[in-house]
Coordinates of C-alpha atoms in Angstrom, one line a residue:
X884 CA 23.2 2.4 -42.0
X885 CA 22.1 -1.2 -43.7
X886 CA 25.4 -1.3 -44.4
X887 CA 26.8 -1.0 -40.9
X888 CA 24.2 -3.1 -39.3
X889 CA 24.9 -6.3 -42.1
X890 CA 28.8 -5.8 -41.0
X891 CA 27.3 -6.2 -37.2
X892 CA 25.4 -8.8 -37.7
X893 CA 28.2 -10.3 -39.5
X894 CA 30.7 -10.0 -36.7
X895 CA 27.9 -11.2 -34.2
X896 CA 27.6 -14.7 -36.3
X897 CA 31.4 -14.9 -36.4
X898 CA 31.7 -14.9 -32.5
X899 CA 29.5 -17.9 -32.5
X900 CA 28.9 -19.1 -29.2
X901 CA 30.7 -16.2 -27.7
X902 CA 27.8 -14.1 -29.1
X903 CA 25.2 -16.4 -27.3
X904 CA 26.9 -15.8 -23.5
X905 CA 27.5 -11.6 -24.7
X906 CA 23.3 -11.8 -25.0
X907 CA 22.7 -14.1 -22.2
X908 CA 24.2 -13.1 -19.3
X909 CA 22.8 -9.4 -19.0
X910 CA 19.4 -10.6 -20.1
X911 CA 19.6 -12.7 -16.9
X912 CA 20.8 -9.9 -14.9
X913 CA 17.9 -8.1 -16.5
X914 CA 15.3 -10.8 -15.8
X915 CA 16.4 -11.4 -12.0
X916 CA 16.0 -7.2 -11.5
X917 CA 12.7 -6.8 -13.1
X918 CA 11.4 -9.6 -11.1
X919 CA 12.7 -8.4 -7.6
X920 CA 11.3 -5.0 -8.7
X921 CA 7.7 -6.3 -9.3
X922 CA 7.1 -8.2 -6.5
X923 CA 8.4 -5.5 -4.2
X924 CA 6.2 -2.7 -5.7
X925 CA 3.4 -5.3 -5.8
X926 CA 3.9 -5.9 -1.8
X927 CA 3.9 -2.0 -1.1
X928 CA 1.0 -2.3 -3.7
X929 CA -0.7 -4.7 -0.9
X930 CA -0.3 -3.1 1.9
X931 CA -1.3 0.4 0.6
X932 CA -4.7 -0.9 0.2
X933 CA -4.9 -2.6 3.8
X934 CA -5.6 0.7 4.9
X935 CA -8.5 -0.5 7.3
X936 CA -6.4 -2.9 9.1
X937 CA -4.9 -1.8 12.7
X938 CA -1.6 0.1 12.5
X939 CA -1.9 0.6 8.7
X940 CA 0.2 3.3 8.6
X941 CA 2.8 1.7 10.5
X942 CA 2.9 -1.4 8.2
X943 CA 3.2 1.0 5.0
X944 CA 5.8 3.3 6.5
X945 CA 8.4 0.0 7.2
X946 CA 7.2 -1.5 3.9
X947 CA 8.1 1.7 2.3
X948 CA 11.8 1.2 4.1
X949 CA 11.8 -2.0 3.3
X950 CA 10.9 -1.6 -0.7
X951 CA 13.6 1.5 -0.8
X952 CA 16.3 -1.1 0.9
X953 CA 15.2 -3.6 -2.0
X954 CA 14.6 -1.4 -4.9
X955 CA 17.9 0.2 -4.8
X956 CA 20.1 -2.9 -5.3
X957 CA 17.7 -4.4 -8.5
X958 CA 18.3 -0.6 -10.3
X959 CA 22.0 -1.3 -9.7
X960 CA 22.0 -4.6 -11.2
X961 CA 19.8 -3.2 -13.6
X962 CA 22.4 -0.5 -14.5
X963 CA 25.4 -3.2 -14.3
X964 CA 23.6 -5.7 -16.6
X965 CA 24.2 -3.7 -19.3
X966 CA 27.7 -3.8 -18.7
X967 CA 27.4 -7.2 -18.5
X968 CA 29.8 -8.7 -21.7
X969 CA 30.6 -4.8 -22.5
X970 CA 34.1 -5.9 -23.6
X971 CA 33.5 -7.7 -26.3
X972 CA 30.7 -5.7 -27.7
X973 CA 32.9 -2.8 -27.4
X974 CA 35.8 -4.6 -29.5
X975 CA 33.1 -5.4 -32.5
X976 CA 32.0 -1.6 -32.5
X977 CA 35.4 -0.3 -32.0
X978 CA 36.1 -2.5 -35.0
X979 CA 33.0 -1.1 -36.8
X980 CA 34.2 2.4 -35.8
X981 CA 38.0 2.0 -37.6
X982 CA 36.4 0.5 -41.3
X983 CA 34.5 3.7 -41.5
X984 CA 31.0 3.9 -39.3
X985 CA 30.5 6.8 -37.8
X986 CA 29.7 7.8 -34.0
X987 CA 26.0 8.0 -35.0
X988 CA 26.0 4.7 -36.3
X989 CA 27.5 3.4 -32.9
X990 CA 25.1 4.7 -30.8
X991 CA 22.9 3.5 -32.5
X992 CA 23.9 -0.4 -33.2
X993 CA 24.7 0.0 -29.4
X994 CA 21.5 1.7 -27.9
X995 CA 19.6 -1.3 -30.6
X996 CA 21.9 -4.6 -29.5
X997 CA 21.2 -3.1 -25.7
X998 CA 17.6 -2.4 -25.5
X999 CA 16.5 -5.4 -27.2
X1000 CA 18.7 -7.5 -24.2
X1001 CA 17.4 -4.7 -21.4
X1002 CA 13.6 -6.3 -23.4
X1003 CA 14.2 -9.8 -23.2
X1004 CA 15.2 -9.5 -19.7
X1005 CA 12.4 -7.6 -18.6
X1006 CA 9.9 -9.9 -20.2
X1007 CA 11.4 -13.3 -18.8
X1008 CA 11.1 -11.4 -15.2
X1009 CA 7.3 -10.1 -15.5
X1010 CA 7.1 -13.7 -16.4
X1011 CA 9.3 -14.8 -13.1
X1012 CA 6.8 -12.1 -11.4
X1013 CA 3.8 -14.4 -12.1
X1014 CA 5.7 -17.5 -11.5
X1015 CA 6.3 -16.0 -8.0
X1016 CA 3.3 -14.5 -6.8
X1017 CA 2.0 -17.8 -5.5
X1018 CA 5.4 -17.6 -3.2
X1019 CA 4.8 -14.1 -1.8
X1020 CA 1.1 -14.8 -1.3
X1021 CA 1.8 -17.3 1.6
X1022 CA 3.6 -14.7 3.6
X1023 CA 1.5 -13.8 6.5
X1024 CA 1.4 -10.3 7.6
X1025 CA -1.1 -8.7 10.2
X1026 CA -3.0 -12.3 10.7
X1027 CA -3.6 -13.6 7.2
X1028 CA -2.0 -14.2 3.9
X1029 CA -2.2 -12.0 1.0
X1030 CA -4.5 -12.4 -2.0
X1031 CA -3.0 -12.5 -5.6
X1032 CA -5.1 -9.4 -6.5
X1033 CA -3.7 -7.6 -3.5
X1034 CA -0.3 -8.0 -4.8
X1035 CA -0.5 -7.4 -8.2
X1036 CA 0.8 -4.1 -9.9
X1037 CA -1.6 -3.4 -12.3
X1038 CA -1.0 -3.9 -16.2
X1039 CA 0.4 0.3 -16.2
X1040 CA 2.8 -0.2 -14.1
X1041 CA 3.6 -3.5 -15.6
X1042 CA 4.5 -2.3 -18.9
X1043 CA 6.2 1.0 -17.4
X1044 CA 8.6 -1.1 -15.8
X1045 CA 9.3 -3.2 -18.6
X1046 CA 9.9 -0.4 -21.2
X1047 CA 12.0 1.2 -17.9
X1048 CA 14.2 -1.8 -17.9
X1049 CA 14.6 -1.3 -22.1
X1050 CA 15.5 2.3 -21.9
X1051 CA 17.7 1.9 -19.0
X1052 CA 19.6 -0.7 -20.6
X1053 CA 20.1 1.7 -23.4
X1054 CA 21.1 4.8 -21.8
X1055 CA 23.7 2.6 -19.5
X1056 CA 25.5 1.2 -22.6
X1057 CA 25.9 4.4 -24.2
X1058 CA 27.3 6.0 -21.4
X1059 CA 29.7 3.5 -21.8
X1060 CA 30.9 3.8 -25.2
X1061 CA 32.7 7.0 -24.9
X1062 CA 36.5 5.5 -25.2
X1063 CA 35.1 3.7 -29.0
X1064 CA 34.3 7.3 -29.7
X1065 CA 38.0 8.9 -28.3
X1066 CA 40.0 5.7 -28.8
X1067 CA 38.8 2.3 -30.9
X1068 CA 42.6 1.7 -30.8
X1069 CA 43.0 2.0 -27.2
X1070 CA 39.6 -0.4 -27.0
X1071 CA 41.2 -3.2 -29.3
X1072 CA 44.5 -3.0 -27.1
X1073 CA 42.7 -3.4 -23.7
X1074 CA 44.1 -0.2 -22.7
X1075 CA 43.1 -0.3 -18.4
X1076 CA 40.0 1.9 -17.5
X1077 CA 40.4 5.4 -15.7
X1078 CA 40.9 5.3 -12.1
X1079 CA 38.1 6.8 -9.9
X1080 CA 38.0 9.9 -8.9
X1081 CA 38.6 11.4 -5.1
X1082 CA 36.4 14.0 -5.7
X1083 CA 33.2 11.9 -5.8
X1084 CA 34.3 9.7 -2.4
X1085 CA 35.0 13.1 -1.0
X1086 CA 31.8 14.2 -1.7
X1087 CA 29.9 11.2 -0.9
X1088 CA 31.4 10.8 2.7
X1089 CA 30.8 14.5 2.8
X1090 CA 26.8 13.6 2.5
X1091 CA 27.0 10.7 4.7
X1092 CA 28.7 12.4 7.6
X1093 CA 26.1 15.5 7.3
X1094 CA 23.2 13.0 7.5
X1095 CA 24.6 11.4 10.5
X1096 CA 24.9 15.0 12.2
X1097 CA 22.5 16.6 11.5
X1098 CA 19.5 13.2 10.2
X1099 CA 17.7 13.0 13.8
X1100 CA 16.7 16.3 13.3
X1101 CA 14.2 15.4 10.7
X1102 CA 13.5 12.2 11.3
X1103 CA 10.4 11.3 9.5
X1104 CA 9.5 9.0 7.2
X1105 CA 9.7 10.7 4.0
X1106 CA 13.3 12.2 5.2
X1107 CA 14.4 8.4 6.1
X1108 CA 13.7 7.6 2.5
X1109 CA 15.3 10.3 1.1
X1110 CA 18.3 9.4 3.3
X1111 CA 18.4 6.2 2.4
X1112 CA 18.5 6.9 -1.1
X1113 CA 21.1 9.4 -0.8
X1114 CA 23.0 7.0 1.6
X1115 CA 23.1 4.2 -1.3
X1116 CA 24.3 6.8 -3.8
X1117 CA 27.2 7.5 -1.1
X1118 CA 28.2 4.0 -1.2
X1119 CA 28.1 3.9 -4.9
X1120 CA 30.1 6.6 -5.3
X1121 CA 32.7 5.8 -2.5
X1122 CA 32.4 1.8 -3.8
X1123 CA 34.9 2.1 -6.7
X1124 CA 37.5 4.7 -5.3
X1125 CA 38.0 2.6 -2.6
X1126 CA 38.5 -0.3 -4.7
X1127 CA 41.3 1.2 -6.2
X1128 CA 43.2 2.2 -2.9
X1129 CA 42.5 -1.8 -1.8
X1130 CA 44.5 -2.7 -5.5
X1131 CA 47.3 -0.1 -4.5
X1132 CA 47.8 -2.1 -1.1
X1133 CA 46.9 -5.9 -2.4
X1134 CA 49.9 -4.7 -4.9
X1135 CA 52.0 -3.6 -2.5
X1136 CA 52.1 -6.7 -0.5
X1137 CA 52.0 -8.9 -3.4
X1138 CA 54.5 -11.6 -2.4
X1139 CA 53.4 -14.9 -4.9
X1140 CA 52.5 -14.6 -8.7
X1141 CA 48.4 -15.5 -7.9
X1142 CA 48.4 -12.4 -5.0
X1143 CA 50.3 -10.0 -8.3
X1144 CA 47.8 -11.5 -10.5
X1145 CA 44.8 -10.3 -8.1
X1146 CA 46.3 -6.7 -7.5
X1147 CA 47.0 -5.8 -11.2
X1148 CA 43.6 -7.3 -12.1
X1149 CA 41.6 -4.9 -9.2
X1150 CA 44.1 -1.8 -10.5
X1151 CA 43.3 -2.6 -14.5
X1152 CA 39.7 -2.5 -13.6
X1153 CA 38.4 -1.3 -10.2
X1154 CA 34.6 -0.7 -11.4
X1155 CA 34.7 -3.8 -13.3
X1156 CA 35.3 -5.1 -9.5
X1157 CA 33.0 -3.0 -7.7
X1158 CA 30.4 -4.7 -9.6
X1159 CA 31.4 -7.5 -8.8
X1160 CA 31.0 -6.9 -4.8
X1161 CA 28.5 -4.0 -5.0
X1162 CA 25.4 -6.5 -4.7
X1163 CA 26.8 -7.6 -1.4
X1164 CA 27.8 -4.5 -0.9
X1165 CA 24.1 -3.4 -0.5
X1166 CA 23.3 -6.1 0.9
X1167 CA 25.6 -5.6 3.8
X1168 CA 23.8 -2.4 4.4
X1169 CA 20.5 -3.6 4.6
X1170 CA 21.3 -6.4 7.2
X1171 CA 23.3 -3.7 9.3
X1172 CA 19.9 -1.8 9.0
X1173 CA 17.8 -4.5 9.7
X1174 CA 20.2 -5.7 13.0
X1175 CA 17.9 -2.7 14.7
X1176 CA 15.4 -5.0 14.8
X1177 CA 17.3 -7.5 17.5
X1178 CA 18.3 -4.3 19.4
X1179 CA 14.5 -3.7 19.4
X1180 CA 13.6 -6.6 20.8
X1181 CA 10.5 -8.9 20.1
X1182 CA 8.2 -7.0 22.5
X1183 CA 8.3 -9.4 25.4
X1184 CA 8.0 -7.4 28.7
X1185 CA 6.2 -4.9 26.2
X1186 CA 2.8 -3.5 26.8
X1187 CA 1.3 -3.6 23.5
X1188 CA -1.7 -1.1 21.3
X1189 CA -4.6 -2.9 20.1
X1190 CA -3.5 -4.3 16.6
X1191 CA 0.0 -4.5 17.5
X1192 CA -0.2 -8.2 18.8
X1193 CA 1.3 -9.2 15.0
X1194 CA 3.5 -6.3 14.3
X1195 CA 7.0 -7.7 15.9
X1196 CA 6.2 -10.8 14.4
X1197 CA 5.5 -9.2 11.0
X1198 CA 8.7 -7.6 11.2
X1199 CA 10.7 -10.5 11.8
X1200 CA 9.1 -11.8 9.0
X1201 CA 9.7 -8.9 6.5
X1202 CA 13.4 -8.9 7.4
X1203 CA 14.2 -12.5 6.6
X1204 CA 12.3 -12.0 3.2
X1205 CA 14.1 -8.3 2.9
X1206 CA 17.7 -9.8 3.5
X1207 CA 16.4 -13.1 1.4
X1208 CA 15.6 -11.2 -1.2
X1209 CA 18.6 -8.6 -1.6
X1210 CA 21.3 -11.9 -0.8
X1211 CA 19.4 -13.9 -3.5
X1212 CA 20.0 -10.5 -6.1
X1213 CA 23.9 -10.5 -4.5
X1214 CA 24.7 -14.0 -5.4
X1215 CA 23.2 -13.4 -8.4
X1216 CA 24.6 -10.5 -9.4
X1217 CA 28.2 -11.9 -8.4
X1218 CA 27.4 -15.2 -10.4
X1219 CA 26.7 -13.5 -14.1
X1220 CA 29.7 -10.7 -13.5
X1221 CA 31.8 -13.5 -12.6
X1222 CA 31.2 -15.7 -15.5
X1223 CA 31.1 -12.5 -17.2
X1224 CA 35.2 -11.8 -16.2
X1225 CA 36.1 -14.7 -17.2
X1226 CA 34.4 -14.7 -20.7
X1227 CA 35.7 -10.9 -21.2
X1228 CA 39.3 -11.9 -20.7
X1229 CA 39.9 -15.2 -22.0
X1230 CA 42.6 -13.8 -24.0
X1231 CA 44.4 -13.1 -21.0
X1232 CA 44.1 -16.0 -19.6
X1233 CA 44.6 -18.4 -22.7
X1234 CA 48.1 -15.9 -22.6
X1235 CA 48.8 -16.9 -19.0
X1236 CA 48.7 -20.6 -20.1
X1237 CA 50.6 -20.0 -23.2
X1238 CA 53.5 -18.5 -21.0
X1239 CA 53.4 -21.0 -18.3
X1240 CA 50.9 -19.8 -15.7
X1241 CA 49.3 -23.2 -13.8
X1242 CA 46.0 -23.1 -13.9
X1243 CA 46.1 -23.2 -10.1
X1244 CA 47.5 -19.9 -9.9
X1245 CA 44.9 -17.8 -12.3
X1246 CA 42.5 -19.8 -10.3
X1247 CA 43.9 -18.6 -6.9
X1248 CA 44.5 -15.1 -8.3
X1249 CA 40.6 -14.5 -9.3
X1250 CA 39.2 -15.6 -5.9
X1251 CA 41.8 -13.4 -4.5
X1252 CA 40.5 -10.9 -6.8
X1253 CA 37.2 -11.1 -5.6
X1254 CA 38.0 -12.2 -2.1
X1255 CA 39.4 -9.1 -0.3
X1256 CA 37.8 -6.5 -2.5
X1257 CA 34.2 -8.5 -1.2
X1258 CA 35.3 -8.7 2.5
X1259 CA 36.5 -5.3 2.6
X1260 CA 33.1 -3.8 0.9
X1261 CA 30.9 -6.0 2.8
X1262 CA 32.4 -4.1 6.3
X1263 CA 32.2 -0.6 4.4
X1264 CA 28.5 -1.2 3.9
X1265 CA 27.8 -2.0 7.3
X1266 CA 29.6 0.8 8.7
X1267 CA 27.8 3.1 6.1
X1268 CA 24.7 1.6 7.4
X1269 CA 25.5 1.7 11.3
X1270 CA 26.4 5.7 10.3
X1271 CA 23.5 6.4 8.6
X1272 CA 21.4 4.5 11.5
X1273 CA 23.1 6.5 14.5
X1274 CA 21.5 9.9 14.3
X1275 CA 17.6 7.8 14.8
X1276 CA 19.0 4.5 17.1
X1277 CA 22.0 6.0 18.5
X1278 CA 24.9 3.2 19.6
X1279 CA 21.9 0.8 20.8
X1280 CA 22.8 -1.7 17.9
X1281 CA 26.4 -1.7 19.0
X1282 CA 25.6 -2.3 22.4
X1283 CA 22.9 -5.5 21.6
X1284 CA 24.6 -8.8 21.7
X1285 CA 21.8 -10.2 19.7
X1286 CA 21.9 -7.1 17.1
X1287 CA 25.8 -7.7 16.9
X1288 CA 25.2 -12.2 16.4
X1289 CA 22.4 -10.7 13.6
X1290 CA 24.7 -8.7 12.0
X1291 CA 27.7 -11.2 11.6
X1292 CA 25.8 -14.0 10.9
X1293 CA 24.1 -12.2 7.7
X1294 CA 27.4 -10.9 6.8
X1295 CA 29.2 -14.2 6.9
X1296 CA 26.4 -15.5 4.7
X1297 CA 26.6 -12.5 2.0
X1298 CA 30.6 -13.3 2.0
X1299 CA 30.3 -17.0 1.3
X1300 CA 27.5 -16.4 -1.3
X1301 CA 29.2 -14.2 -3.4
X1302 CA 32.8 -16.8 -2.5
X1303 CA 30.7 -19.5 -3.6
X1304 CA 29.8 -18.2 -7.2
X1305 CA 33.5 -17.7 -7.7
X1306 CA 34.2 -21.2 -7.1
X1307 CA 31.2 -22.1 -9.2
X1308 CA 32.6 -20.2 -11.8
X1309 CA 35.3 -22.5 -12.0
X1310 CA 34.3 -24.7 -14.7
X1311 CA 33.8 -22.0 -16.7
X1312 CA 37.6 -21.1 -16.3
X1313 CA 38.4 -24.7 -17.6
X1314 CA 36.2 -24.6 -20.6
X1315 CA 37.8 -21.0 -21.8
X1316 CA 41.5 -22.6 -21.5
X1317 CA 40.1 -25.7 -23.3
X1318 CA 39.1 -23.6 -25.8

């Protein structure tokens, strides 16, 4: 086992600065998911213990929404982070695997090289946690601010979530390594991943359109949650199957080199894709769910409880830092596994170069590799949302101008954030051809 772990090391120092972007981008995706997860806990943390304000109950039942609608996109960062650079680390262990290691030896160097990136992330974000708290503590919510010792999680939960982050990390990456175990070979030749299978979007639109018949029934709070949870697991599941019916089409009208470029790329890989769209993916769905809000109203006209002369305002207020907070993860998330595609196939496209592709085409055929697949996923999360919202609001969203205004507006915005990091990830691009 030294023995293995010296060859690692060795092939580690011989990727140079190629190592250095393997380790840094999922430690950043890491980072920005442990943060997000802290402060929302923390917040639900607060409000929990404002249990003698007015409508207490009420605040913690949309907080709890709220947390569910945020939490749910940092875990799948957190689960595509260690994915994050996978291609490379699989070639050195696929490598490792053909001069003699065994599959024990893998896992191990893998679950090891992981869990000490799934670490470092989750310490740099308890430490973007403290940096900020300040932030979140000048929110105001039922008529004052909050106190840093209402929002923060305790040191238990704390170091739960950190050694979370370390094991999940782990776990995800050996998940992964099944085809170094079957086929080091087929890893070496950048043999195309499997396609998804029906059987889960069949199942997963299954659950979606039994909530939506049957959800009103049980309407409460806890079974909203549970909904919601099973509704993001849908969309997760449906998410990459549909990516690959969207490369069969894009290939199908292919009609320019760039637009053939873009289809084979979304066929060759269609999770690979899906996470690079699935943050504003999620993201879609929460504003969809949060549109209710403008089909609510503001409570004009309203006659109000005593204590609820802050709570439309303080929902207003927790939906711009709910759909703040899950676009800020989606850009993010579309940034590092952008910058990530590029870095995993270089070799492809130092090959492109080498046969005569302009670099205006493989530029044109990665935003149009991210383009559709993005505005395409960004209107399935909606409609998920919108589905999963009819059997407690009925079609008012659909029939609210202002709902409908709210709903484009934060989809345009999730669109050009995660078309923005593409373009940003230009330079990036240039400096692997220079290369």
């Amino acid at each position: 086992m030294k023995a293995t772990a010296r060859v690692a090391l060795m092939t580690v120092r011989g990727e140079g600065r190629k190592a250095l972007s393997t380790f840094a981008l999922p430690v950043s995706a890491f980072a920005a998911s442990t943060t997000l997860l802290l402060t929302v806990l923390g917040g639900y943390g607060a409000f929990a213990g404002r249990t003698s304000e007015p409508e207490s109950e009420a605040y913690l039942a949309l907080a709890g929404v709220a947390s569910v609608l945020m939490i749910v996109p940092a875990i799948t960062l957190g689960l595509a982070a260690a994915r994050l650079g996978a291609r490379r680390r699989d070639e050195r262990l696929a490598a490792l695997r053909l001069i003699g290691s065994t599959p024990r030896q893998i896992v191990a160097l893998c679950a090891a090289e992981s869990g000490v990136q799934g670490l470092a992330g989750a310490l740099i974000g308890a430490l973007g946690y403290f940096l900020v708290l300040p932030l979140v503590a000048l929110l105001r919510f039922q008529g004052r601010t909050f106190e840093w010792g209402e929002l923060w999680v305790g040191a238990v939960p704390l170091v739960g979530i950190v050694f979370g982050m370390t094991v999940l990390a782990a776990l995800t990456s050996m998940l992964g390594m099944r085809q170094v175990f079957v086929s080091p070979l087929g890893v070496t030749a950048g043999n195309p991943s499997a396609a998804p299978k029906m059987i889960f979007a069949v199942a997963g639109v299954g659950v979606l359109l039994g909530w939506s018949a049957f959800g009103g029934a049980a309407a409460s709070i806890a079974a909203i949650l549970v909904g919601l949870g099973l509704c993001f697991g849908v969309v997760a599941l449906v998410g990459p199957f549909v990516i690959s019916l969207l490369g069969r089409i894009m290939l199908r009208f292919a009609r320019d080199g760039a637009s053939l470029i873009a289809a084979r790329r979304v066929l060759d890989n269609p999770k690979a894709v899906w996470r690079t769209v699935s943050g504003v993916t999620m993201a879609s769905f929460v504003a969809a769910g949060t549109s209710l809000l403008a089909a609510i109203g503001n409570g004009e006209g309203q006659e109000l409880q005593p204590g609820q002369e802050f709570l439309f305002a303080d929902m207003r207020t927790g939906v711009l830092f709910t759909l703040g907070a899950t676009f800020t993860l989606a850009a993010v998330s579309s940034a590092l596994t952008q910058v990530s595609g590029i870095l995993d196939n270089r070799e492809l496209y130092r090959s492109l170069t080498l046969a005569g592709t302009p670099v205006e085409v493989m530029d044109s055929a990665r935003m149009r590799h991210v383009r559709t697949p993005v505005v395409v996923m960004a209107l399935a999360g909606a409609g998920a949302a919108l589905l999963f919202l009819f059997p407690l609001a009925g079609a008012v969203v659909l029939t609210t101008p202002m709902a409908l205004v709210q709903l484009g507006l934060t989809l345009a915005v999730g669109i050009a954030l995660v078309l923005a990091s593409a373009f940003a990830a230009k330079p990036v691009m240039r400096r692997v051809l220079a290369g």
